[in-house]
Amino acid sequence: MAVSTSTLILLVIIYFTCTFYVARLGYKKNSQTDDGYMLAGRRVPPAIMALSYGAAFISTSAIIGFGGVAASLGMGLLWLVFMNIFFGIFIAFVIFGPGTRRMGLNLGAITYPELIGKRFQSRFIQAFSGLLIAVFMPLYAASVIIGAGRFLETTLGINYNVALLIFIVIIAFYVIKGGLLSVMYVDAMQATIMLIGMTFLLVYTYSKLGGVVEAHQALTNMANLVPQALVDQGHRGWTAMPAFNSSIWWTMVSTIVMGVGIGALAQPQLAVRFMTVKDDRSLKRAVAVGGPFLLMMAGVAYVVGALSNVYFYRTTGMIATQVVPGGNTDLIIPAYLNHAMPALFVAIFMLSLLSAAMSTAAAQFHTMGTAIGYDFYQNGLMKGKSSSSTVHVTKIGIAFTIVVAVILAYVLPGSIIARATAMFMGLCTSAFLPLYIGALFWKRTTKAGATASLVIGSISSLFWLVFVHATEAVPLGICQAIFGKETLLTGTWPLVDPIMIATPLSFLVLIVVSLMTPRLSPEFLKKAFRLRLEDEEEASEATSHSAADSAGV
C-alpha cells in the first residue's frame, strides 16, 4: 500500500524543520568573519568533522550513481570501498590531516587553494586553483543533484524540473546564510539519517533474497544472463572481476577504483575539513567514526546495486539494466527501492537520499563560493588588497555556482552521475595531489615546481579527456571535428583514464622542476612546518605513553 501524500508531506516538513534548526545552531556559533564563515572557527569536534567529511564524500553519486554502475558491472566496485576507507579515511586523517591542519594554522590559510598558495608563496597557485574548482566542480555538483531529482521524480511522481528547484532552494538558504559550521552541523545530522536508512536497506535486501549466502550464490548463478554486448567488453558475471585488460576492466580499475579511490585525497571540499579541528588528536579520533560510516554508505550501495539483478530477475524475468528505460543506470536504485521496499521505508529512505545529496552539494557549493570570492577574487584579482567584501562576494559566488549546477543538471545525459564524479575527482588528482604531497612532505618542492605541476596536471588531464579517452572524447566530438577521427590514439590507450597518464606526469614535472629551481627560504619553511605548543604537548604525551607501554607500565 502506498504511503499517503499527507504522510510524505509530514515527513518532509519534519525533516526540513530539523535541518533549519541544526543549521541555525551552526549559524549562531559562527561569526561573520572570514575565518568563521569559511573555516567554522577551527574548533569542530572530531565526531562532527568525521560525519561531515563522510557525508560530503558519500552522496547520491555513490548511492544512486555508483550503485547503478554496480548493478551493471558487478561487485568488483567493492574495491572502491576499500580504497575509499584506506585512502579517503585512514591515509587522509592520519597522514595528510595533521600536516594540513598545522600548516593551515601556521600560515593563516582558511581555504584549500589558499593553503597551497601560501605554502608556495604564490597568488597564481591560489587563484588558478580557485578558478579550476569554480569551473569544473559544478559538473560534480550537477551529478549529485541529478541523483536527488531522479529519486524524487520516481518516488513522489513530481516533475523532475520541479524536484530540482525545490531541492536546490533549500540548500541555497542555509549554505549562503550560515557558512561552513552550519553546513557541517547539518552534515552530521544528515549522516545519521543516512546510516539508519542504509542499515535497513542492507538487512531488508538480504532478508528478501533469502539470506546473505543465498543472495550471493543466486547472483553468481546468473552469469549466463549478462548481455552479450557486456560479455564482449569483458563482463564475466556480477560476482567476478572483468577480464583483465578489457574495456570494462579499464573502466572499473583506472576510472572508478583508482580515480575515485585515490582522488579523495585531493578533494578541496574534503581537505579543508582537516583545518576545522583544534588538534591532531581530534583527527585520529575521527577515524573511528569515518571508517565505519564509509563502509556502510558505499559498501551497502554497491552490494545492493549488484543484488538488485537477483530481485528483478525473480520478479520480472529481466536484469536491472533491462528494467529501466534505455538502460539508464541512474534509474536502477530508485526503481529497486520503489519496487522492492515497503512503501513507508521508501518515504523514509527518500530522506536518506536527500540527506546524502544535500550534504555533498552543500560542501561543494561552499567550496566553490569560497574559491570564487576568496581565492580568485580577493587574492587573485584584488591581490589581497580588499577583504571587507570577501564574505559578500563569496555568497554571490555560491549563488552563481548553484545556478550553473542546476543548468547542467537539466542538460546532462542519462547514466552521467558516476561518470561526472569520476571525471572531477580524476582532474583534482592530477592537478592537486602531486603539489599537495609536495607541500606537506617534501620541503625541497619549489614555487616553480608546484606551479608547473598544477598547470601540467590540469592541462594533460583535460587534453586526455577531450582527445584520447573514448568515454568523453567520442560524445564530445571535438577530436572528430579537428582531426577527423574519434580519438587521437588507438588500441588500449582510449580505455586508459586520464588519471593514469596525467598524475604521473604531474609528479614528474614537480620533481624535475623543483630540483632545477631555487628552494624557498629556510625561515619560511620553518614557519610553515613548525609545531605549536599544543602540538608539542600532544607529541610529548604520545611519546610518554609509548615509553610506558614499552616498559610494561
Short mmCIF file of C-alpha atoms in Angstrom, two decimals, residues 188-406:
data_model
loop_
_atom_site.label_atom_id
_atom_site.label_comp_id
_atom_site.label_asym_id
_atom_site.label_seq_id
_atom_site.Cartn_x
_atom_site.Cartn_y
_atom_site.Cartn_z
CA ALA A 188 26.30 15.38 10.86
CA MET A 189 22.53 15.20 11.25
CA GLN A 190 22.10 14.02 7.68
CA ALA A 191 24.87 11.43 8.08
CA THR A 192 22.96 9.89 10.98
CA ILE A 193 19.82 9.64 8.86
CA MET A 194 21.83 8.11 6.00
CA LEU A 195 23.33 5.49 8.33
CA ILE A 196 19.91 4.41 9.59
CA GLY A 197 18.49 4.21 6.07
CA MET A 198 21.40 2.22 4.60
CA THR A 199 21.41 -0.24 7.51
CA PHE A 200 17.75 -1.04 6.96
CA LEU A 201 18.27 -1.29 3.20
CA LEU A 202 21.02 -3.90 3.60
CA VAL A 203 19.12 -6.01 6.15
CA TYR A 204 15.87 -5.92 4.19
CA THR A 205 17.55 -6.76 0.89
CA TYR A 206 19.23 -9.87 2.28
CA SER A 207 16.05 -10.98 4.04
CA LYS A 208 14.03 -10.55 0.86
CA LEU A 209 16.56 -12.56 -1.20
CA GLY A 210 16.80 -15.45 1.27
CA GLY A 211 19.91 -14.53 3.26
CA VAL A 212 23.50 -13.50 2.60
CA VAL A 213 24.81 -16.79 1.17
CA GLU A 214 21.70 -17.48 -0.87
CA ALA A 215 21.60 -13.98 -2.36
CA HIS A 216 25.24 -14.00 -3.45
CA GLN A 217 25.02 -17.54 -4.82
CA ALA A 218 21.94 -16.60 -6.82
CA LEU A 219 23.82 -13.64 -8.29
CA THR A 220 26.79 -15.87 -9.16
CA ASN A 221 24.47 -18.32 -10.92
CA MET A 222 23.15 -15.50 -13.14
CA ALA A 223 26.45 -15.04 -15.00
CA ASN A 224 24.92 -16.57 -18.12
CA LEU A 225 22.37 -13.71 -18.20
CA VAL A 226 24.95 -10.99 -18.79
CA PRO A 227 24.07 -9.28 -22.10
CA GLN A 228 26.36 -10.29 -24.96
CA ALA A 229 27.40 -6.67 -25.52
CA LEU A 230 28.84 -6.57 -21.99
CA VAL A 231 30.39 -10.03 -22.34
CA ASP A 232 32.24 -8.78 -25.42
CA GLN A 233 33.64 -5.93 -23.30
CA GLY A 234 34.95 -8.27 -20.60
CA HIS A 235 31.99 -8.78 -18.23
CA ARG A 236 32.27 -12.22 -16.55
CA GLY A 237 29.35 -12.08 -14.14
CA TRP A 238 28.27 -9.80 -11.28
CA THR A 239 30.41 -11.53 -8.63
CA ALA A 240 33.62 -11.69 -10.69
CA MET A 241 36.11 -9.05 -11.79
CA PRO A 242 36.03 -8.19 -15.52
CA ALA A 243 38.53 -9.86 -17.82
CA PHE A 244 41.98 -8.32 -17.44
CA ASN A 245 42.76 -5.55 -19.96
CA SER A 246 39.19 -5.49 -21.27
CA SER A 247 37.34 -2.21 -21.73
CA ILE A 248 35.20 -2.81 -18.64
CA TRP A 249 38.31 -3.71 -16.62
CA TRP A 250 39.95 -0.41 -17.55
CA THR A 251 36.77 1.49 -16.70
CA MET A 252 36.41 -0.20 -13.33
CA VAL A 253 40.07 -0.13 -12.30
CA SER A 254 41.50 3.08 -13.78
CA THR A 255 38.43 5.32 -13.81
CA ILE A 256 36.34 4.19 -10.85
CA VAL A 257 38.61 2.42 -8.35
CA MET A 258 41.76 4.49 -8.91
CA GLY A 259 40.15 7.78 -9.97
CA VAL A 260 37.59 7.99 -7.18
CA GLY A 261 39.55 5.98 -4.60
CA ILE A 262 42.81 7.93 -4.68
CA GLY A 263 41.04 11.08 -5.86
CA ALA A 264 39.54 11.53 -2.40
CA LEU A 265 42.93 12.73 -1.13
CA ALA A 266 42.86 15.73 -3.46
CA GLN A 267 39.28 16.90 -2.98
CA PRO A 268 39.27 20.55 -1.83
CA GLN A 269 35.90 20.27 -0.05
CA LEU A 270 37.25 17.34 2.00
CA ALA A 271 40.80 18.55 2.71
CA VAL A 272 39.55 21.85 4.11
CA ARG A 273 37.77 19.94 6.89
CA PHE A 274 41.12 18.93 8.36
CA MET A 275 41.65 22.61 9.17
CA THR A 276 38.40 22.85 11.18
CA VAL A 277 39.52 20.76 14.19
CA LYS A 278 41.60 22.05 17.09
CA ASP A 279 44.36 19.39 17.28
CA ASP A 280 45.83 16.24 15.72
CA ARG A 281 44.22 14.04 18.35
CA SER A 282 40.81 15.04 17.01
CA LEU A 283 41.77 13.79 13.55
CA LYS A 284 42.90 10.42 14.90
CA ARG A 285 39.69 10.02 16.89
CA ALA A 286 37.67 10.84 13.80
CA VAL A 287 38.96 7.69 12.03
CA ALA A 288 36.80 5.52 14.31
CA VAL A 289 33.71 7.36 13.08
CA GLY A 290 34.62 7.99 9.45
CA GLY A 291 35.77 4.46 8.55
CA PRO A 292 32.61 2.56 9.59
CA PHE A 293 30.44 5.30 8.11
CA LEU A 294 32.03 4.98 4.67
CA LEU A 295 31.89 1.18 4.88
CA MET A 296 28.14 1.29 5.44
CA MET A 297 27.41 4.01 2.92
CA ALA A 298 29.44 2.88 -0.08
CA GLY A 299 29.53 -0.84 0.70
CA VAL A 300 25.79 -1.17 1.07
CA ALA A 301 25.08 0.84 -2.09
CA TYR A 302 27.35 -1.34 -4.26
CA VAL A 303 26.20 -4.66 -2.77
CA VAL A 304 22.51 -3.78 -3.05
CA GLY A 305 23.04 -2.41 -6.56
CA ALA A 306 24.54 -5.69 -7.76
CA LEU A 307 21.93 -7.80 -5.91
CA SER A 308 19.09 -5.84 -7.50
CA ASN A 309 19.65 -8.08 -10.51
CA VAL A 310 18.51 -11.08 -8.45
CA TYR A 311 15.37 -9.30 -7.32
CA PHE A 312 14.41 -8.00 -10.75
CA TYR A 313 15.06 -11.35 -12.43
CA ARG A 314 12.87 -13.18 -9.92
CA THR A 315 10.04 -10.68 -10.16
CA THR A 316 10.17 -9.55 -13.81
CA GLY A 317 12.37 -12.05 -15.64
CA MET A 318 14.77 -9.23 -16.55
CA ILE A 319 18.08 -8.00 -15.15
CA ALA A 320 18.39 -4.50 -13.69
CA THR A 321 19.56 -2.67 -16.83
CA GLN A 322 16.65 -4.14 -18.80
CA VAL A 323 14.06 -2.89 -16.33
CA VAL A 324 14.85 0.82 -16.55
CA PRO A 325 14.22 2.95 -19.67
CA GLY A 326 17.16 2.98 -22.06
CA GLY A 327 19.34 1.05 -19.63
CA ASN A 328 19.91 4.30 -17.69
CA THR A 329 21.92 3.14 -14.67
CA ASP A 330 20.97 6.30 -12.77
CA LEU A 331 17.41 4.93 -12.53
CA ILE A 332 18.20 1.42 -11.23
CA ILE A 333 18.46 2.14 -7.50
CA PRO A 334 15.33 4.34 -7.45
CA ALA A 335 13.47 1.61 -9.37
CA TYR A 336 14.66 -1.09 -6.96
CA LEU A 337 13.66 0.93 -3.90
CA ASN A 338 10.21 1.67 -5.26
CA HIS A 339 9.58 -1.92 -6.38
CA ALA A 340 11.14 -3.95 -3.55
CA MET A 341 10.94 -1.85 -0.39
CA PRO A 342 7.92 -1.23 1.86
CA ALA A 343 6.17 2.00 0.97
CA LEU A 344 6.88 3.63 4.33
CA PHE A 345 10.57 2.76 4.06
CA VAL A 346 10.74 4.30 0.57
CA ALA A 347 9.40 7.52 2.04
CA ILE A 348 11.92 7.41 4.91
CA PHE A 349 14.76 6.43 2.59
CA MET A 350 13.87 9.43 0.48
CA LEU A 351 15.08 11.48 3.42
CA SER A 352 18.34 9.48 3.48
CA LEU A 353 18.97 10.26 -0.16
CA LEU A 354 18.00 13.88 0.31
CA SER A 355 20.50 13.96 3.18
CA ALA A 356 23.22 12.41 1.02
CA ALA A 357 22.60 14.85 -1.80
CA MET A 358 22.21 17.92 0.39
CA SER A 359 25.33 17.25 2.48
CA THR A 360 27.59 16.76 -0.53
CA ALA A 361 26.05 19.57 -2.57
CA ALA A 362 26.30 21.95 0.39
CA ALA A 363 30.01 21.17 0.78
CA GLN A 364 30.54 21.64 -2.95
CA PHE A 365 28.70 24.95 -3.15
CA HIS A 366 30.51 26.33 -0.10
CA THR A 367 33.86 25.28 -1.61
CA MET A 368 33.03 26.79 -5.00
CA GLY A 369 31.81 30.01 -3.41
CA THR A 370 34.97 30.47 -1.35
CA ALA A 371 37.07 29.61 -4.41
CA ILE A 372 35.39 32.44 -6.33
CA GLY A 373 35.04 35.03 -3.57
CA TYR A 374 38.18 34.47 -1.52
CA ASP A 375 40.75 32.70 -3.69
CA PHE A 376 40.04 34.05 -7.18
CA TYR A 377 38.52 37.46 -6.40
CA GLN A 378 40.30 38.71 -3.27
CA ASN A 379 43.68 37.00 -3.59
CA GLY A 380 43.77 36.76 -7.37
CA LEU A 381 42.11 39.76 -8.94
CA MET A 382 42.46 42.08 -5.92
CA LYS A 383 45.90 40.67 -4.92
CA GLY A 384 44.79 40.51 -1.29
CA LYS A 385 44.19 44.26 -1.02
CA SER A 386 40.46 44.18 -0.25
CA SER A 387 38.88 42.00 2.42
CA SER A 388 35.79 43.93 3.53
CA SER A 389 33.57 42.48 0.79
CA THR A 390 35.00 38.94 0.72
CA VAL A 391 32.12 37.20 2.50
CA HIS A 392 29.62 39.11 0.35
CA VAL A 393 31.39 38.12 -2.87
CA THR A 394 31.64 34.55 -1.59
CA LYS A 395 27.88 34.41 -1.08
CA ILE A 396 27.37 35.70 -4.64
CA GLY A 397 29.81 33.04 -5.82
CA ILE A 398 27.79 30.33 -4.07
CA ALA A 399 24.59 31.55 -5.70
CA PHE A 400 26.25 31.67 -9.12
CA THR A 401 27.62 28.13 -8.91
CA ILE A 402 24.23 26.84 -7.76
CA VAL A 403 22.66 28.29 -10.91
CA VAL A 404 25.36 26.74 -13.12
CA ALA A 405 24.96 23.33 -11.46
CA VAL A 406 21.18 23.40 -11.93
#
